[in-house]
Tab-separated table of C-alpha atoms in Angstrom:
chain	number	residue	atom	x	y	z
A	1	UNK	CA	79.074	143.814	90.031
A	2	UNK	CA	76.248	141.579	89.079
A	3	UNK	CA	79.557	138.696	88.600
A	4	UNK	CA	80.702	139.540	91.475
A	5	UNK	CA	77.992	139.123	93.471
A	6	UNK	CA	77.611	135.446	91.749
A	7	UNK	CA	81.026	134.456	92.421
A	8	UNK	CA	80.579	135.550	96.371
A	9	UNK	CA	77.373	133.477	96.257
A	10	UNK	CA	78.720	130.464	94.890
A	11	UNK	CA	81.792	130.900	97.289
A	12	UNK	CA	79.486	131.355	100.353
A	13	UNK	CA	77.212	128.113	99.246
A	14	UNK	CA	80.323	126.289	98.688
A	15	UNK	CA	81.980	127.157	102.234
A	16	UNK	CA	78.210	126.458	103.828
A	17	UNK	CA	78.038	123.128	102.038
A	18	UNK	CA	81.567	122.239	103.002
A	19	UNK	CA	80.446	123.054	106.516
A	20	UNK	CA	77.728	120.676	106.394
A	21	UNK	CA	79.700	118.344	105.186
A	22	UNK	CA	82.352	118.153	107.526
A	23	UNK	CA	79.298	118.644	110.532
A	24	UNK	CA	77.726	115.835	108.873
A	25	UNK	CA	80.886	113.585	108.227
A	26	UNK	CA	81.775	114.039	112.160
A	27	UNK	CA	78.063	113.814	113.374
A	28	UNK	CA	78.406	110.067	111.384
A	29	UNK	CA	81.319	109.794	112.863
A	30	UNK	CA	80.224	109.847	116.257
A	31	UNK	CA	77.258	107.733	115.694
A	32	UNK	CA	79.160	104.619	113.955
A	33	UNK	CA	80.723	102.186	116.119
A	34	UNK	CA	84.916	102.127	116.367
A	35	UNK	CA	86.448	100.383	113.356
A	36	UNK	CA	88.155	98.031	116.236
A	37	UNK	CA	88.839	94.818	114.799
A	38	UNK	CA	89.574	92.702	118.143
A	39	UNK	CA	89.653	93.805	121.887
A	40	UNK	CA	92.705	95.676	123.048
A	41	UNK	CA	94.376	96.616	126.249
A	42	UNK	CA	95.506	100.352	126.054
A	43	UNK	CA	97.012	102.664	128.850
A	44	UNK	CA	95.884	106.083	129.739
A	45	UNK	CA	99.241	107.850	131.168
A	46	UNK	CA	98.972	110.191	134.080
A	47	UNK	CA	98.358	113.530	133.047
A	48	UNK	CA	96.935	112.926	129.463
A	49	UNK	CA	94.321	115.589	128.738
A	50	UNK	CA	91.346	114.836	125.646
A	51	UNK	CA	93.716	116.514	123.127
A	52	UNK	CA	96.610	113.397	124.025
A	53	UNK	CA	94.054	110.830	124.414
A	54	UNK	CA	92.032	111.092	121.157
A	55	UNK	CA	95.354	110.651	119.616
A	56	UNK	CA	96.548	107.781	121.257
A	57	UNK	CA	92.830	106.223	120.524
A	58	UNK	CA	93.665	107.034	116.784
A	59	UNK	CA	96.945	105.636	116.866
A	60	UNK	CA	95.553	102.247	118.276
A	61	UNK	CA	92.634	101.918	115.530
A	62	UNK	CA	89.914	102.367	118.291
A	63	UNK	CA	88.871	105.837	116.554
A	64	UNK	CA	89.309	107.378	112.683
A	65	UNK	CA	89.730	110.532	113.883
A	66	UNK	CA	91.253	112.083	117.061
A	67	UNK	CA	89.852	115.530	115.721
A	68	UNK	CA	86.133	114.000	115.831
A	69	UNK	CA	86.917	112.813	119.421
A	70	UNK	CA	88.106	115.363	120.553
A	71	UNK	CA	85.100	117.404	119.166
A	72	UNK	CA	82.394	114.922	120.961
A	73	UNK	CA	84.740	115.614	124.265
A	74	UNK	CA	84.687	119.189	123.697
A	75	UNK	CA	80.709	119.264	123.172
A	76	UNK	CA	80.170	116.645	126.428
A	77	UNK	CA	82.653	117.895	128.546
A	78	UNK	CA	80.737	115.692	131.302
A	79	UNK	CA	80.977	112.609	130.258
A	80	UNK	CA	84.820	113.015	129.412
A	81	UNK	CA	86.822	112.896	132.614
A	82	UNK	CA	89.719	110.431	132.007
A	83	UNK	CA	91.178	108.396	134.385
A	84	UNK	CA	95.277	106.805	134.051
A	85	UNK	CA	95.396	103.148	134.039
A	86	UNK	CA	94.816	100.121	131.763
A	87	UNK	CA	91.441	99.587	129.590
A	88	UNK	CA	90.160	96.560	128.214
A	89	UNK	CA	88.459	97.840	125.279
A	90	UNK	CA	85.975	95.373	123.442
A	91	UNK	CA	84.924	96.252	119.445
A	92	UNK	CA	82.248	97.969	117.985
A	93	UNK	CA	82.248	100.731	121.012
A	94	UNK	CA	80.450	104.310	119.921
A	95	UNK	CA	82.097	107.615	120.995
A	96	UNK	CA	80.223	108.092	124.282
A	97	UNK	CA	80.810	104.076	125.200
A	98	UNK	CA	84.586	104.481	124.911
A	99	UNK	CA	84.620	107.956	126.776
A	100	UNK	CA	82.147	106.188	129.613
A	101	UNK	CA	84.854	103.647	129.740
A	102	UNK	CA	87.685	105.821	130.053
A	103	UNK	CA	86.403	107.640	132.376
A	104	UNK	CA	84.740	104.974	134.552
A	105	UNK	CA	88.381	104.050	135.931
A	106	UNK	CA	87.062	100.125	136.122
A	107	UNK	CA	90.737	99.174	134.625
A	108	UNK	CA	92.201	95.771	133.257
A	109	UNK	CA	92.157	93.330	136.010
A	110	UNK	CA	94.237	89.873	135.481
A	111	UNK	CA	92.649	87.071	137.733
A	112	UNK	CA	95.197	85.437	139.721
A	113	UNK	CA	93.962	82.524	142.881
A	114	UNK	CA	96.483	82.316	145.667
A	115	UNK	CA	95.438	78.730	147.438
A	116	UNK	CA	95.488	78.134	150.766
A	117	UNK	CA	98.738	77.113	152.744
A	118	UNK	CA	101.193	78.136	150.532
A	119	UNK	CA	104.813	79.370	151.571
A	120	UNK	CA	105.864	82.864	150.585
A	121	UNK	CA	108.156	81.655	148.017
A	122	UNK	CA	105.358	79.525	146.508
A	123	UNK	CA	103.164	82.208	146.123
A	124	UNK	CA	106.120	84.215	144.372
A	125	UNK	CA	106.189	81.381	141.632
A	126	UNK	CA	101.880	81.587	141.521
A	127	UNK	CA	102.519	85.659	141.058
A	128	UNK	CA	105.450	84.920	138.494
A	129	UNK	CA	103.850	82.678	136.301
A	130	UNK	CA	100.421	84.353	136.052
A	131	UNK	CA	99.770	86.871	133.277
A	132	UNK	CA	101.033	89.717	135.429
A	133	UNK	CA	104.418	88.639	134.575
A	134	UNK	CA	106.177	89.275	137.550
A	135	UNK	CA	109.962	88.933	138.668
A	136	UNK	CA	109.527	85.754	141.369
A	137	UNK	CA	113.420	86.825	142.741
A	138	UNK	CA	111.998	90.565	143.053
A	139	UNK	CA	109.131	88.658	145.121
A	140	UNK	CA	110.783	86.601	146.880
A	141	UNK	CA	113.314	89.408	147.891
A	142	UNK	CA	110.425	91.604	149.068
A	143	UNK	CA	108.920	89.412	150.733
A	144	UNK	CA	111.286	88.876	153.081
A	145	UNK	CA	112.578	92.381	153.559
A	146	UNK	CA	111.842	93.730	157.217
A	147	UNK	CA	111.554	97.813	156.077
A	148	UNK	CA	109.161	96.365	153.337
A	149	UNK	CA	107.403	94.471	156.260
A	150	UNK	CA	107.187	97.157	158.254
A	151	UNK	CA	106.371	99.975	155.904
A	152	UNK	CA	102.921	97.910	155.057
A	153	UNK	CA	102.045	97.822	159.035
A	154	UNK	CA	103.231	93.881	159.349
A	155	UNK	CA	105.943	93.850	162.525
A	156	UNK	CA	107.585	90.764	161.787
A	157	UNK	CA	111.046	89.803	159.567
A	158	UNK	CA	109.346	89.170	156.655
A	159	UNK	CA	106.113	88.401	155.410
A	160	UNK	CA	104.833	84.761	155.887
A	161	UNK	CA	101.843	84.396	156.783
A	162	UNK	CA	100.530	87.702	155.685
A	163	UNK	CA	99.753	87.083	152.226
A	164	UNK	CA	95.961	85.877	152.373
A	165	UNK	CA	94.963	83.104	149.769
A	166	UNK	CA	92.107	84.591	148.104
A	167	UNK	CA	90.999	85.127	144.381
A	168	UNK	CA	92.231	88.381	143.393
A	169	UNK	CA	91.556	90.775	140.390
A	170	UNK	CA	94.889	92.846	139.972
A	171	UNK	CA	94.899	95.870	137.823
A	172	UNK	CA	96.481	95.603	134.779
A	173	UNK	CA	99.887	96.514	134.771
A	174	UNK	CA	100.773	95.971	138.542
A	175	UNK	CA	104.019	95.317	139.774
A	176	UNK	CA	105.717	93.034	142.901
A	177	UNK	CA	105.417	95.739	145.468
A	178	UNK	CA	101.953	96.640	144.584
A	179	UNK	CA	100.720	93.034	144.074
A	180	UNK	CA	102.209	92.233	147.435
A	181	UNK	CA	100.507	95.160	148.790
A	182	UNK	CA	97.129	94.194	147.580
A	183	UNK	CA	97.663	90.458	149.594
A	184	UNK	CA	98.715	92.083	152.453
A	185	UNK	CA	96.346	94.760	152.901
A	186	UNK	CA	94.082	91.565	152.741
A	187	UNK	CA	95.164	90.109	155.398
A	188	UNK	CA	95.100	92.894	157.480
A	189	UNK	CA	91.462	93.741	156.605
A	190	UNK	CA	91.329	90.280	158.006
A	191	UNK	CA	92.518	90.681	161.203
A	192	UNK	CA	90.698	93.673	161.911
A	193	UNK	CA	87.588	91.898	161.028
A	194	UNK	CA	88.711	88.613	163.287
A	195	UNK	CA	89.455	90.971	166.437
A	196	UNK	CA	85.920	92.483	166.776
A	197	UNK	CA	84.466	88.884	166.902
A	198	UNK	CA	85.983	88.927	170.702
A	199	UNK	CA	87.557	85.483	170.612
A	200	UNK	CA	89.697	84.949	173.972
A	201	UNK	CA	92.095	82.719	171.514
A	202	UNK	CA	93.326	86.466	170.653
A	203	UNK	CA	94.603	86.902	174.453
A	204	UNK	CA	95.836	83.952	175.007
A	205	UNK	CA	98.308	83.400	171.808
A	206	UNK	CA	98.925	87.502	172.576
A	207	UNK	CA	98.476	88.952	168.961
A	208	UNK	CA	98.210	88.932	165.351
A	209	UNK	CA	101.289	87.131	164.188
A	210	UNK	CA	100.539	84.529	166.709
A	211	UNK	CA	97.543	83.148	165.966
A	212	UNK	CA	98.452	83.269	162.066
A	213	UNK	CA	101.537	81.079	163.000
A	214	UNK	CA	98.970	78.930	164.905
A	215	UNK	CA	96.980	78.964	161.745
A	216	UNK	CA	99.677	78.282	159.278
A	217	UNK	CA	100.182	74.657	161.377
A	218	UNK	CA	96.321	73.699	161.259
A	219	UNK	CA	96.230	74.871	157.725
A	220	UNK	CA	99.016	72.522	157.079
A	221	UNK	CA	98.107	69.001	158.765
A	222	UNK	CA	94.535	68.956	157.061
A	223	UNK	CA	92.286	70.034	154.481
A	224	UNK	CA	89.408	68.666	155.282
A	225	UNK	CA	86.896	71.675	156.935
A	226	UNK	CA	85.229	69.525	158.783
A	227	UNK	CA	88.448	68.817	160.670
A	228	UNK	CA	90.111	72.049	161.295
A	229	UNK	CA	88.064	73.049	164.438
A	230	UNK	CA	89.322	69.864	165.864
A	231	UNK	CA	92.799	70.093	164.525
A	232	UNK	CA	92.856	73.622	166.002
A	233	UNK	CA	91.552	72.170	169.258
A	234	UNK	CA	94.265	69.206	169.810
A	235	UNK	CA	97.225	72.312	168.673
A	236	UNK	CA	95.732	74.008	171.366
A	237	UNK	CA	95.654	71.536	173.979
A	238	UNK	CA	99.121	71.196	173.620
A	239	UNK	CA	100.484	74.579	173.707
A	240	UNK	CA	98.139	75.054	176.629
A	241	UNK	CA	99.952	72.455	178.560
A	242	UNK	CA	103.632	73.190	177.303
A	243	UNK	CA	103.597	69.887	175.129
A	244	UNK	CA	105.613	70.436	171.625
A	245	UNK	CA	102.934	70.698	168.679
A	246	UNK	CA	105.281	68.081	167.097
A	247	UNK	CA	104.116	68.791	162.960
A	248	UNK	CA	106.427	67.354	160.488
A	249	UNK	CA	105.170	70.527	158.603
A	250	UNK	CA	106.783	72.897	160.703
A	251	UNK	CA	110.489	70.738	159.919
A	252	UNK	CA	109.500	70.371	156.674
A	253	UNK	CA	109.413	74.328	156.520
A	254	UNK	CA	113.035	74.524	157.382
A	255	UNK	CA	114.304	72.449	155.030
A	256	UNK	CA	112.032	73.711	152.364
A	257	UNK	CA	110.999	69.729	151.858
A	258	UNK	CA	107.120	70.111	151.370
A	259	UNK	CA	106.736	66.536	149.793
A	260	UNK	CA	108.756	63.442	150.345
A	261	UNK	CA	110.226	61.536	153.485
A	262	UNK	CA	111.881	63.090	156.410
A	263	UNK	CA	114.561	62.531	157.825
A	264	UNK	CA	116.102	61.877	160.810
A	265	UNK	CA	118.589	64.566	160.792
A	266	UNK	CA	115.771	67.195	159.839
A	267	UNK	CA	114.097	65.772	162.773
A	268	UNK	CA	117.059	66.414	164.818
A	269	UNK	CA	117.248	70.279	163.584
A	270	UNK	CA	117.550	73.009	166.500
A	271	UNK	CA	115.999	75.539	164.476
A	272	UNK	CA	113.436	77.009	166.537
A	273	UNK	CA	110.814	76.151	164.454
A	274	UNK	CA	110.965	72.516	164.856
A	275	UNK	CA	108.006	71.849	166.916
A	276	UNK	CA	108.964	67.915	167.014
A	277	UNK	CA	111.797	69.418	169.510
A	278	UNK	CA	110.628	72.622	170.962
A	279	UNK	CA	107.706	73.557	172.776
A	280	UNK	CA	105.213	76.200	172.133
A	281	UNK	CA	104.609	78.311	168.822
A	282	UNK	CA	107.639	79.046	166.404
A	283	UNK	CA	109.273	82.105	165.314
A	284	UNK	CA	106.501	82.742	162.848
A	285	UNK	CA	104.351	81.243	160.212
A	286	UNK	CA	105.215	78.167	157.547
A	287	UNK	CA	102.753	79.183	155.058
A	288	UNK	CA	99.955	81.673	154.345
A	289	UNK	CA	96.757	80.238	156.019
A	290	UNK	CA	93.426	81.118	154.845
A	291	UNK	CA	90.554	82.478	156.496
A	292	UNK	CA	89.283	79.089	157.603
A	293	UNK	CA	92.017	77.910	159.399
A	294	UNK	CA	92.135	81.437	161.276
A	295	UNK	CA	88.895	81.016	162.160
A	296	UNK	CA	89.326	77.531	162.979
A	297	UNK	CA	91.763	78.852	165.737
A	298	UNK	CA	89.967	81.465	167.111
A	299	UNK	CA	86.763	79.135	167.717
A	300	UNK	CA	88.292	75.876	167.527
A	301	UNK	CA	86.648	72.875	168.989
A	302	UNK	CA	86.760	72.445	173.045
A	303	UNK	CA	88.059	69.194	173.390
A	304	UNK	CA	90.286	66.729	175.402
A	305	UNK	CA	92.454	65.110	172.312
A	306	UNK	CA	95.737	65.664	172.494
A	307	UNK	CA	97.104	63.192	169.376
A	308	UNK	CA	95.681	62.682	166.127
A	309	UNK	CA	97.039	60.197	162.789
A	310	UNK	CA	95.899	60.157	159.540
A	311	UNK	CA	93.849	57.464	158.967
A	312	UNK	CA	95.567	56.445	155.485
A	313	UNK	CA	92.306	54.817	153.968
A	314	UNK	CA	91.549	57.019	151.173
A	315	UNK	CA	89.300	59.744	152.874
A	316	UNK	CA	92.365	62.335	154.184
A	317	UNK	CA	90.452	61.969	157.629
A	318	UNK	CA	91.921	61.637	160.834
A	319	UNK	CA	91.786	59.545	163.759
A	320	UNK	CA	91.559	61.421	167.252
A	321	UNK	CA	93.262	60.506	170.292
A	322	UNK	CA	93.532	61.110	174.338
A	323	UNK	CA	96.266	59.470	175.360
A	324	UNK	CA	99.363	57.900	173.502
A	325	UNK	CA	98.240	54.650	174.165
A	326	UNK	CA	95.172	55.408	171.982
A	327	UNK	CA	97.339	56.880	169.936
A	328	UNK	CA	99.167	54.031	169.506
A	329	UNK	CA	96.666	51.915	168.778
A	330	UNK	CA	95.460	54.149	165.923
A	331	UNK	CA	98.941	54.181	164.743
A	332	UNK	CA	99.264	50.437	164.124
A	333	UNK	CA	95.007	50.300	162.519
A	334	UNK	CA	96.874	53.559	159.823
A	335	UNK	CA	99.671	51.044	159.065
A	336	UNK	CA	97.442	48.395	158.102
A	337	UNK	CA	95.260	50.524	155.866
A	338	UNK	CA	98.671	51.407	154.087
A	339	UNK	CA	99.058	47.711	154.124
A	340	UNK	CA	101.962	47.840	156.460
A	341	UNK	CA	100.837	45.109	158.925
């Protein structure tokens, strides 16, 4: 009995101290940072409970042991609530730091700057060869697909115009439809924000898709800021008065030439966005102008210009005009800065 009795003890002290053990071995466990040995970029599927996740930490070398995750989950149930999406995770991260993470659903962003004045098919390429590693044919293709248009709230045949240069952070993982969703939703933001300011530029060009095709021209013949109220102004004047806006941009547009001479048989084009030949606004926008050329429209400068030629001397600035004998005059002073004359 008295043996008996012995062996039970030694059993019992053996099955406490194992106990202790293993408490101790996973309290040390979820003290010690992750054995990480560089940052990592790991998904959280939809759906994934604690049980799923801990493993899929194991499996990437962010934890030892799923079990001992799990178990710190299980014991701070409220500081566990996983969200899907992409995680940067740095090194050296404790239990509770990676859970906070994971649960914080701040998710891998890739940095991507969409300049001003760019065409839609530009902006594909910018898209394609960023980190998000998009298909610039799937782009381009969406981008110009009227039900696409229309199912983000844009009523036009494509999407020029409507993707707003910015500097955007795009979750990790996103893909053409969504990342053209983001710009657009932009945009839109924009306009909303534009239209309680009250202009009466809004009533006059009639809507939305008007005054960015307006935009898309100022944004186009300068890039100077202290210009564009004035640039806006001349535009202005002359659709006011039924004179063509005559920009080479808009021709260039057509023809897809954005750099380089044109021609006289571009010139000659009867697409209806060749403003050298047509009056008033074309069809839509060339390019996707930013929020300062909008703005530049809205509240451009009240003037009586109606002609304007760069000056060619180095500083991009422009000389401003009246008449088309002043015009004329600045013409020939241009040609001799390009040492023409």
């Amino acid at each position: 009995m008295k043996k008996l009795l012995a062996v039970c003890t030694v059993l019992l002290c053996g099955i406490i101290g194992l106990g202790f053990g293993t408490v101790f071995y996973v309290y040390k466990q979820w003290q010690q940072p992750s054995p990480l040995k560089e940052p990592i970029l790991l998904e959280i599927p939809k759906g994934y409970g604690t049980g799923q996740v801990s493993m899929l930490l194991q499996k990437a070398g962010v934890v030892e042991s799923a079990r001992s995750f799990k178990w710190w989950c299980t014991f701070n149930s409220g500081k566990a609530n996983f969200k899907t999406g992409w995680y940067a995770i740095p090194t050296d991260q404790s239990f509770e730091q990676i859970a906070a993470l994971l649960s914080s659903g701040k998710t891998a962003t890739i940095r991507v700057t969409i300049p001003e004045g760019r065409a839609t098919w530009e902006v594909a390429g910018i898209l394609a060869n960023s980190q998000l590693k998009l298909d610039s044919a799937k782009l381009d293709a969406l981008m110009r697909n009227i039900a696409f248009a229309d199912s983000l709230g844009v009523k036009a045949k494509d999407l020029e115009g409507y993707l707003l240069p910015d500097t955007y952070d795009f979750p990790y993982g996103t893909d053409e439809r969504g990342a053209i969703k983001i710009l657009v939703r932009a945009n839109l933001k924009l306009r909303d924000e534009m239209q309680a300011k009250n202009s009466p530029v809004w009533n006059e060009l009639g809507d939305w898709h008007r005054i960015l095709t307006m935009a898309s021209v100022v944004e186009e013949e300068t890039g100077l800021p202290q210009e564009r109220y004035m640039v806006a102004g001349v535009f202005m004047n002359r659709f006011r008065i039924g004179m063509p806006l005559g920009a080479d941009p808009t021709v260039r547009f057509i023809f897809r030439n954005l750099t380089g001479p044109i021609y006289k048989s571009q010139l000659a084009s009867d697409s209806p966005y060749n403003t050298r030949r047509f009056a008033g606004l074309m069809p839509g926008p060339i390019s996707n102008p930013g929020r300062l050329a909008i703005e530049a429209v809205l509240f451009h400068e009240r003037t009586e210009y109606l002609y304007f030629v760069a000056k060619d001397n180095g500083t991009r600035e422009h000389f401003f005009g009246k008449t088309l004998a002043e015009h004329n005059s600045y013409k020939d002073i241009a040609a001799k800065n390009r040492g023409e004359k």
